[in-house]
Coordinates of C-alpha atoms and ligand atoms in Angstrom, one line a residue:
X1 CA 117.0 150.9 137.2
X2 CA 113.2 150.6 136.5
X3 CA 111.8 147.9 134.3
X4 CA 109.8 148.8 131.2
X5 CA 108.3 146.8 128.4
X6 CA 109.7 148.7 125.4
X7 CA 112.3 151.4 125.0
X8 CA 112.4 153.3 121.7
X9 CA 115.7 154.9 121.2
X10 CA 117.9 156.7 118.7
X11 CA 115.3 159.1 117.5
X12 CA 116.5 162.4 115.9
X13 CA 113.4 164.1 117.5
X14 CA 110.3 163.2 119.4
X15 CA 107.4 165.5 118.5
X16 CA 105.4 165.2 121.8
X17 CA 102.6 167.8 121.3
X18 CA 102.6 167.7 125.1
X19 CA 100.7 170.3 127.1
X20 CA 97.6 172.2 126.0
X21 CA 94.7 170.3 124.4
X22 CA 93.1 171.4 122.3
X23 CA 95.7 173.5 120.6
X24 CA 94.5 176.8 119.1
X25 CA 96.0 179.9 117.5
X26 CA 99.8 180.2 118.0
X27 CA 99.9 177.0 120.2
X28 CA 98.8 175.0 117.2
X29 CA 102.1 175.8 115.6
X30 CA 104.1 174.8 118.7
X31 CA 104.8 171.0 118.5
X32 CA 107.1 170.6 121.6
X33 CA 110.1 168.7 120.2
X34 CA 112.6 166.7 122.2
X35 CA 115.8 166.5 120.2
X36 CA 117.7 163.2 120.4
X37 CA 114.9 161.7 122.4
X38 CA 113.7 158.4 123.7
X39 CA 110.4 157.0 124.9
X40 CA 109.8 154.3 127.5
X41 CA 106.6 152.2 127.5
X42 CA 105.1 149.9 130.1
X43 CA 101.6 148.3 130.4
X44 CA 100.6 149.9 127.0
X45 CA 101.3 153.4 128.3
X46 CA 104.1 155.9 128.0
X47 CA 106.1 156.0 131.3
X48 CA 108.8 158.4 130.2
X49 CA 109.7 160.7 127.3
X50 CA 112.8 162.9 127.3
X51 CA 116.3 163.1 126.2
X52 CA 117.9 159.8 125.2
X53 CA 120.6 160.1 127.9
X54 CA 118.0 160.5 130.7
X55 CA 115.5 157.9 129.6
X56 CA 118.1 155.2 128.7
X57 CA 119.9 155.7 132.1
X58 CA 116.6 155.2 134.0
X59 CA 115.1 152.1 132.4
X60 CA 116.0 148.4 131.9
X61 CA 113.7 147.5 129.0
X62 CA 112.4 144.0 128.0
X63 CA 112.6 145.0 124.4
X64 CA 114.3 147.8 122.4
X65 CA 113.1 149.5 119.2
X66 CA 115.7 151.4 117.2
X67 CA 114.3 154.5 115.5
X68 CA 117.5 154.6 113.4
X69 CA 117.8 158.4 113.5
X70 CA 114.2 159.0 112.4
X71 CA 111.6 161.1 114.0
X72 CA 108.9 159.9 116.4
X73 CA 105.4 161.4 116.3
X74 CA 102.1 160.5 117.9
X75 CA 99.9 158.0 116.0
X76 CA 97.5 159.8 113.6
X77 CA 93.9 160.2 114.7
X78 CA 91.6 160.3 111.7
X79 CA 88.4 162.0 112.9
X80 CA 86.2 161.5 109.9
X81 CA 86.0 158.3 107.9
X82 CA 83.4 156.2 106.1
X83 CA 85.1 152.7 105.8
X84 CA 82.0 150.5 105.6
X85 CA 81.1 150.3 101.9
X86 CA 80.9 147.7 99.1
X87 CA 81.9 148.8 95.6
X88 CA 84.3 151.6 94.8
X89 CA 83.2 154.5 92.5
X90 CA 86.1 155.2 90.2
X91 CA 83.8 155.7 87.2
X92 CA 82.2 158.7 89.0
X93 CA 85.6 160.2 89.6
X94 CA 86.2 159.9 85.9
X95 CA 82.8 161.5 85.1
X96 CA 83.7 164.5 87.3
X97 CA 87.0 164.9 85.5
X98 CA 84.8 165.1 82.3
X99 CA 82.7 167.9 83.7
X100 CA 79.8 166.4 85.6
X101 CA 79.4 167.7 89.1
X102 CA 79.0 165.7 92.3
X103 CA 75.5 167.0 92.7
X104 CA 74.5 166.0 89.1
X105 CA 75.8 162.5 89.6
X106 CA 73.9 162.2 92.9
X107 CA 70.7 163.6 91.4
X108 CA 71.0 160.9 88.7
X109 CA 71.0 158.1 91.3
X110 CA 74.8 157.8 91.6
X111 CA 76.8 159.1 94.5
X112 CA 75.7 158.0 98.0
X113 CA 72.7 156.2 96.5
X114 CA 74.9 153.9 94.4
X115 CA 76.9 153.0 97.5
X116 CA 73.7 152.3 99.4
X117 CA 72.6 149.8 96.7
X118 CA 76.0 148.2 96.8
X119 CA 76.1 147.9 100.6
X120 CA 72.6 146.5 100.9
X121 CA 73.4 143.8 98.3
X122 CA 76.7 142.8 100.0
X123 CA 77.0 140.0 102.4
X124 CA 78.3 140.7 105.9
X125 CA 81.2 138.4 105.4
X126 CA 82.3 140.3 102.3
X127 CA 81.9 143.7 104.0
X128 CA 83.8 142.4 107.0
X129 CA 86.7 141.3 104.7
X130 CA 86.8 144.7 103.0
X131 CA 86.7 146.6 106.3
X132 CA 89.5 144.5 107.7
X133 CA 91.6 145.1 104.6
X134 CA 91.0 148.9 104.9
X135 CA 91.9 148.8 108.6
X136 CA 95.3 147.3 107.6
X137 CA 95.8 150.2 105.2
X138 CA 95.0 152.8 107.8
X139 CA 97.5 151.2 110.2
X140 CA 100.4 151.0 107.8
X141 CA 99.9 154.6 106.9
X142 CA 100.3 155.5 110.6
X143 CA 96.7 155.9 111.6
X144 CA 96.2 154.4 115.0
X145 CA 92.6 155.6 115.8
X146 CA 89.7 156.4 113.5
X147 CA 86.3 157.8 113.9
X148 CA 84.2 155.6 111.6
X149 CA 80.7 156.2 110.3
X150 CA 77.8 154.1 109.1
X151 CA 75.8 155.8 106.4
X152 CA 75.5 153.6 103.4
X153 CA 72.7 151.5 104.7
X154 CA 70.0 154.1 105.2
X155 CA 67.6 151.6 106.8
X156 CA 67.5 150.0 110.2
X157 CA 68.9 146.7 109.3
X158 CA 71.8 147.9 107.1
X159 CA 72.8 150.8 109.4
X160 CA 73.0 148.5 112.4
X161 CA 74.8 145.9 110.3
X162 CA 77.4 148.5 109.3
X163 CA 78.0 149.4 113.0
X164 CA 78.2 145.7 114.0
X165 CA 80.8 145.1 111.3
X166 CA 82.8 148.1 112.6
X167 CA 82.6 146.7 116.2
X168 CA 83.6 143.2 115.2
X169 CA 86.5 144.4 112.9
X170 CA 87.8 146.7 115.7
X171 CA 87.7 143.8 118.2
X172 CA 90.2 141.8 116.1
X173 CA 92.4 144.6 114.8
X174 CA 94.9 147.0 116.5
X175 CA 93.2 150.0 114.9
X176 CA 91.0 151.8 117.5
X177 CA 87.6 152.8 116.3
X178 CA 85.2 155.5 117.6
X179 CA 81.9 154.7 115.9
X180 CA 79.4 157.3 114.6
X181 CA 75.8 156.7 113.4
X182 CA 75.2 158.4 110.0
X183 CA 71.7 157.1 109.2
X184 CA 71.0 160.6 107.8
X185 CA 73.7 160.6 105.2
X186 CA 71.1 161.0 102.5
X187 CA 67.3 160.7 102.3
X188 CA 66.8 157.1 101.2
X189 CA 65.3 156.8 97.7
X190 CA 62.3 154.9 99.0
X191 CA 61.5 157.9 101.3
X192 CA 62.1 160.7 98.8
X193 CA 58.4 161.7 99.0
X194 CA 58.3 161.2 102.8
X195 CA 61.4 162.7 104.2
X196 CA 59.9 163.6 107.5
X197 CA 58.7 160.0 108.0
X198 CA 62.2 158.7 107.6
X199 CA 63.5 161.1 110.2
X200 CA 60.7 160.0 112.6
X201 CA 61.7 156.4 112.0
X202 CA 65.4 157.1 112.7
X203 CA 64.6 159.1 115.8
X204 CA 62.1 156.7 117.3
X205 CA 63.2 153.3 116.1
X206 CA 66.9 153.3 115.1
X207 CA 68.7 155.8 117.4
X208 CA 67.4 154.2 120.6
X209 CA 68.6 150.7 119.5
X210 CA 72.0 152.1 118.5
X211 CA 72.3 153.8 121.9
X212 CA 71.1 150.9 123.9
X213 CA 73.5 148.5 122.2
X214 CA 76.3 151.1 122.4
X215 CA 77.0 150.7 118.7
X216 CA 77.8 154.4 118.2
X217 CA 78.9 157.2 120.5
X218 CA 78.0 160.1 118.1
X219 CA 75.3 160.9 115.5
X220 CA 76.1 162.7 112.3
X221 CA 74.0 164.3 109.5
X222 CA 74.8 165.6 106.0
X223 CA 73.4 169.1 106.3
X224 CA 73.9 170.7 103.0
X225 CA 72.3 171.6 99.6
X226 CA 70.9 168.4 98.1
X227 CA 71.0 166.6 101.4
X228 CA 69.2 167.4 104.7
X229 CA 68.0 171.0 105.4
X230 CA 69.0 172.9 108.5
X231 CA 65.5 172.4 110.0
X232 CA 65.6 168.6 109.4
X233 CA 69.1 168.4 110.8
X234 CA 68.1 170.3 113.9
X235 CA 65.3 168.0 114.6
X236 CA 67.5 164.9 114.2
X237 CA 70.5 166.2 116.1
X238 CA 68.4 167.6 118.9
X239 CA 66.7 164.2 119.4
X240 CA 70.1 162.5 119.2
X241 CA 71.5 164.8 121.8
X242 CA 68.6 164.1 124.2
X243 CA 69.3 160.4 123.7
X244 CA 72.9 160.9 124.8
X245 CA 74.8 161.0 121.5
X246 CA 77.7 163.4 120.8
X247 CA 77.0 165.3 117.6
X248 CA 79.0 165.7 114.4
X249 CA 77.8 167.5 111.3
X250 CA 78.7 167.3 107.6
X251 CA 78.5 171.1 107.3
X252 CA 78.4 173.7 104.5
X253 CA 80.5 171.7 102.1
X254 CA 78.6 172.5 98.9
X255 CA 76.7 175.6 100.0
X256 CA 76.6 178.0 102.9
X257 CA 73.3 176.7 104.3
X258 CA 74.0 177.6 108.0
X259 CA 75.1 174.1 109.1
X260 CA 78.1 175.4 111.0
X261 CA 75.8 177.8 112.9
X262 CA 73.5 174.8 113.7
X263 CA 76.5 172.7 114.9
X264 CA 77.6 175.5 117.2
X265 CA 74.0 176.1 118.5
X266 CA 73.7 172.4 119.5
X267 CA 77.3 172.4 121.0
X268 CA 78.3 169.7 118.5
X269 CA 81.6 168.0 118.9
X270 CA 82.5 168.8 115.3
X271 CA 81.5 170.6 112.1
X272 CA 83.2 169.0 109.2
X273 CA 84.1 170.1 105.6
X274 CA 83.2 173.8 105.9
X275 CA 84.3 174.7 102.4
X276 CA 81.5 177.3 102.1
X277 CA 81.2 178.3 105.8
X278 CA 79.9 181.8 106.4
X279 CA 81.5 184.5 108.5
X280 CA 78.8 184.0 111.1
X281 CA 79.5 180.3 111.0
X282 CA 83.2 180.7 111.8
X283 CA 82.4 183.0 114.7
X284 CA 79.8 180.6 116.0
X285 CA 82.2 177.6 115.9
X286 CA 84.9 179.6 117.8
X287 CA 82.4 180.7 120.4
X288 CA 81.0 177.2 120.9
X289 CA 84.3 175.4 120.9
X290 CA 83.0 173.0 118.2
X291 CA 86.0 171.5 116.4
X292 CA 86.3 172.4 112.7
X293 CA 87.3 169.2 111.0
X294 CA 88.8 170.1 107.6
X295 CA 89.0 167.4 104.9
X296 CA 91.8 168.4 102.4
X297 CA 91.7 165.1 100.5
X298 CA 88.0 165.6 99.6
X299 CA 88.7 169.2 98.4
X300 CA 91.5 167.9 96.1
X301 CA 89.4 164.9 94.9
X302 CA 86.4 167.1 94.1
X303 CA 88.6 169.6 92.2
X304 CA 89.4 172.2 94.9
X305 CA 86.7 174.7 93.9
X306 CA 86.2 176.2 97.3
X307 CA 88.8 175.8 100.0
X308 CA 87.8 175.6 103.7
X309 CA 89.2 178.8 105.3
X310 CA 91.9 177.1 107.4
X311 CA 93.9 180.2 108.1
X312 CA 90.9 182.3 109.1
X313 CA 89.6 179.6 111.4
X314 CA 93.0 179.3 113.1
X315 CA 93.5 183.0 113.3
X316 CA 90.1 183.5 114.8
X317 CA 90.7 180.8 117.5
X318 CA 88.8 177.8 116.2
X319 CA 89.8 174.3 117.2
X320 CA 91.0 172.9 113.9
X321 CA 91.4 169.2 113.1
X322 CA 92.1 167.5 109.7
X323 CA 90.9 164.1 108.6
X324 CA 90.7 161.9 105.5
X325 CA 87.0 161.6 104.9
X326 CA 87.9 158.2 103.5
X327 CA 84.9 157.1 101.4
X328 CA 84.3 155.6 97.9
X329 CA 82.8 158.8 96.4
X330 CA 84.7 162.0 97.3
X331 CA 87.9 160.9 98.9
X332 CA 89.3 157.5 98.2
X333 CA 92.3 158.5 100.2
X334 CA 93.2 157.3 103.7
X335 CA 96.8 158.3 104.1
X336 CA 97.1 160.9 106.8
X337 CA 100.6 161.9 105.6
X338 CA 99.0 162.8 102.3
X339 CA 96.2 164.6 104.1
X340 CA 98.8 166.6 106.1
X341 CA 100.7 167.4 102.9
X342 CA 97.6 168.7 101.2
X343 CA 96.5 170.7 104.2
X344 CA 99.9 172.4 104.0
X345 CA 100.1 173.0 100.3
X346 CA 96.4 173.8 99.6
X347 CA 95.1 175.2 102.9
X348 CA 98.4 176.9 103.8
X349 CA 98.8 175.3 107.2
X350 CA 102.3 174.7 108.6
X351 CA 103.5 171.2 109.0
X352 CA 103.4 171.6 112.8
X353 CA 99.8 172.9 112.6
X354 CA 98.7 170.1 110.4
X355 CA 100.4 167.5 112.6
X356 CA 98.6 168.8 115.7
X357 CA 95.4 169.0 113.8
X358 CA 95.8 165.3 112.8
X359 CA 96.6 164.1 116.3
X360 CA 95.8 165.9 119.5
X361 CA 93.0 168.2 118.1
X362 CA 91.4 165.3 116.3
X363 CA 91.5 163.3 119.5
X364 CA 89.9 166.3 121.3
X365 CA 87.0 166.3 118.8
X366 CA 86.4 162.6 119.7
X367 CA 86.5 163.2 123.5
X368 CA 89.6 161.1 124.0
X369 CA 92.4 163.7 124.2
X370 CA 93.0 162.8 127.8
X371 CA 94.2 159.4 126.6
X372 CA 95.3 159.7 123.0
X373 CA 96.9 162.3 120.6
X374 CA 100.3 163.2 122.2
X375 CA 103.4 161.6 123.6
X376 CA 103.2 162.3 127.3
X377 CA 103.7 160.3 130.4
X378 CA 100.5 158.5 131.3
X379 CA 99.0 158.5 127.8
X380 CA 98.4 155.4 125.7
X381 CA 101.5 154.5 123.8
X382 CA 100.3 155.1 120.2
X383 CA 103.2 156.4 118.2
X384 CA 105.0 156.3 114.9
X385 CA 108.6 155.9 113.8
X386 CA 109.2 157.9 110.6
X387 CA 112.0 157.1 108.1
X388 CA 113.0 160.8 108.1
X389 CA 114.8 162.8 110.7
X390 CA 112.2 165.5 110.8
X391 CA 108.4 165.7 111.0
X392 CA 108.7 168.4 108.2
X393 CA 109.0 165.5 105.7
X394 CA 105.4 164.6 106.4
X395 CA 104.4 167.4 104.0
X396 CA 107.7 168.0 102.1
X397 CA 107.6 164.5 100.6
X398 CA 104.1 164.0 99.1
X399 CA 102.8 160.6 98.1
X400 CA 105.1 158.1 99.7
X401 CA 104.5 156.4 103.1
X402 CA 107.1 157.9 105.6
X403 CA 106.0 155.4 108.3
X404 CA 108.7 152.9 109.3
X405 CA 106.9 151.4 112.3
X406 CA 103.7 151.8 114.2
X407 CA 103.2 151.2 118.0
X408 CA 99.7 150.9 119.3
X409 CA 98.9 150.5 123.0
X410 CA 102.6 149.8 123.5
X411 CA 102.9 147.0 120.9
X412 CA 104.8 147.1 117.7
X413 CA 101.9 146.4 115.3
X414 CA 103.6 147.3 112.0
X415 CA 107.2 147.4 110.8
X416 CA 107.9 148.2 107.2
X417 CA 109.7 145.2 105.6
X418 CA 113.3 145.9 104.7
X419 CA 113.7 146.6 101.0
X420 CA 114.6 143.3 99.3
X421 CA 116.1 144.7 96.2
X422 CA 119.0 147.1 96.6
X423 CA 120.8 148.4 93.6
Ligands
NIG501 O1 82.2 163.7 101.8 N1 79.8 165.4 101.9 C1 79.1 164.4 101.8 N2 79.2 163.2 101.6 C2 80.3 162.3 101.9 C3 80.6 161.6 100.6 C4 79.8 160.4 100.5 C5 79.8 159.8 99.2 O2 79.8 160.4 98.1 O3 79.8 158.6 99.2 C6 81.4 163.0 102.5 O4 81.6 162.8 103.7
FE502 FE1 82.1 162.5 105.2

């Protein structure tokens, strides 16, 4: 028998998502399930996945984890988050319920601007404490990897400080972080009459430092009505690409400004939101292979006025991922099981499609699908034990955490405490 570090046994099913990456069209709905499966882990990696009988006969494990008849799925990969912020903005949520729009609140100095004021005023120790606590919440909801953006500093010092806080938090937490620079989340208030100067400053002074210090691998911009124009975004993204950054774009959420077309033109890794994407934008994303990252929690939180065209994107062959967009303004939601459920009920994705979009396709958009996003021999052992016997419960049961245990790099990093009160 072969030695291994950990054997996970007694699973009703292992949803492997093995094979093609990224998954498009019909393959997105083909999760590759091993019934009555087991997974063997050694050195932080998956060394075998298959039927329980085969795997258990082959390995002598140092430790055993009993799935207790639940399903095993890959750890969630959240490809769009904004976890570095100070104060929450629940009052704005209430204002929206009372009829004010997101744009009105922003134009009155709220929205992103209020989070910028709050972040600039917060100490690094306080921000680090908040980020660490948020990382804990991601992990217990089954997210094992996040893309994480700066974007509430909007000056050199506070953007860099945000990225440093992400780096330091990731170094001491099991959650894996892929950092993105979002210095063009909005035009800072102090530059409202000199927009172009701010972009010059970012391109010439901030991006090179971020790159040299490896504080971010991607550059993002909010390209939309009330934020950056397509021309401004093109200038920034083109410069970022030349400096070696991958590109991500907040695209066509509020108006069909042509941001998806721009993302495709520049071969961006992702175009995100897409609630108002045009037909030409959909075609361009498909042709370029730019991942469409849909954010169902944001759609729900903003009142679901325009839905991103998930079915059309899938049918036309786009690479589709889903993410939380966790942020204090438009999506104070980081549970990927909830995001999956909303993608199914609101965007009409199947559970299998939503699960692939939340794992392997999300990893693809981050350039790490060779290592993360599926349960296959040779991949990093990032996986979840669910309390239910089928992955279908991820959407069927909305609003409760179905995650019983989380394994990251082969280590059990979270186990749900047993219920203390039984009646
Ligand atoms: O959803 N779409 C743009 N902006 C952000 C929300 C930021 C905020 O309101 O704080 C987003 O990603
Ligand atoms: Fe966002």
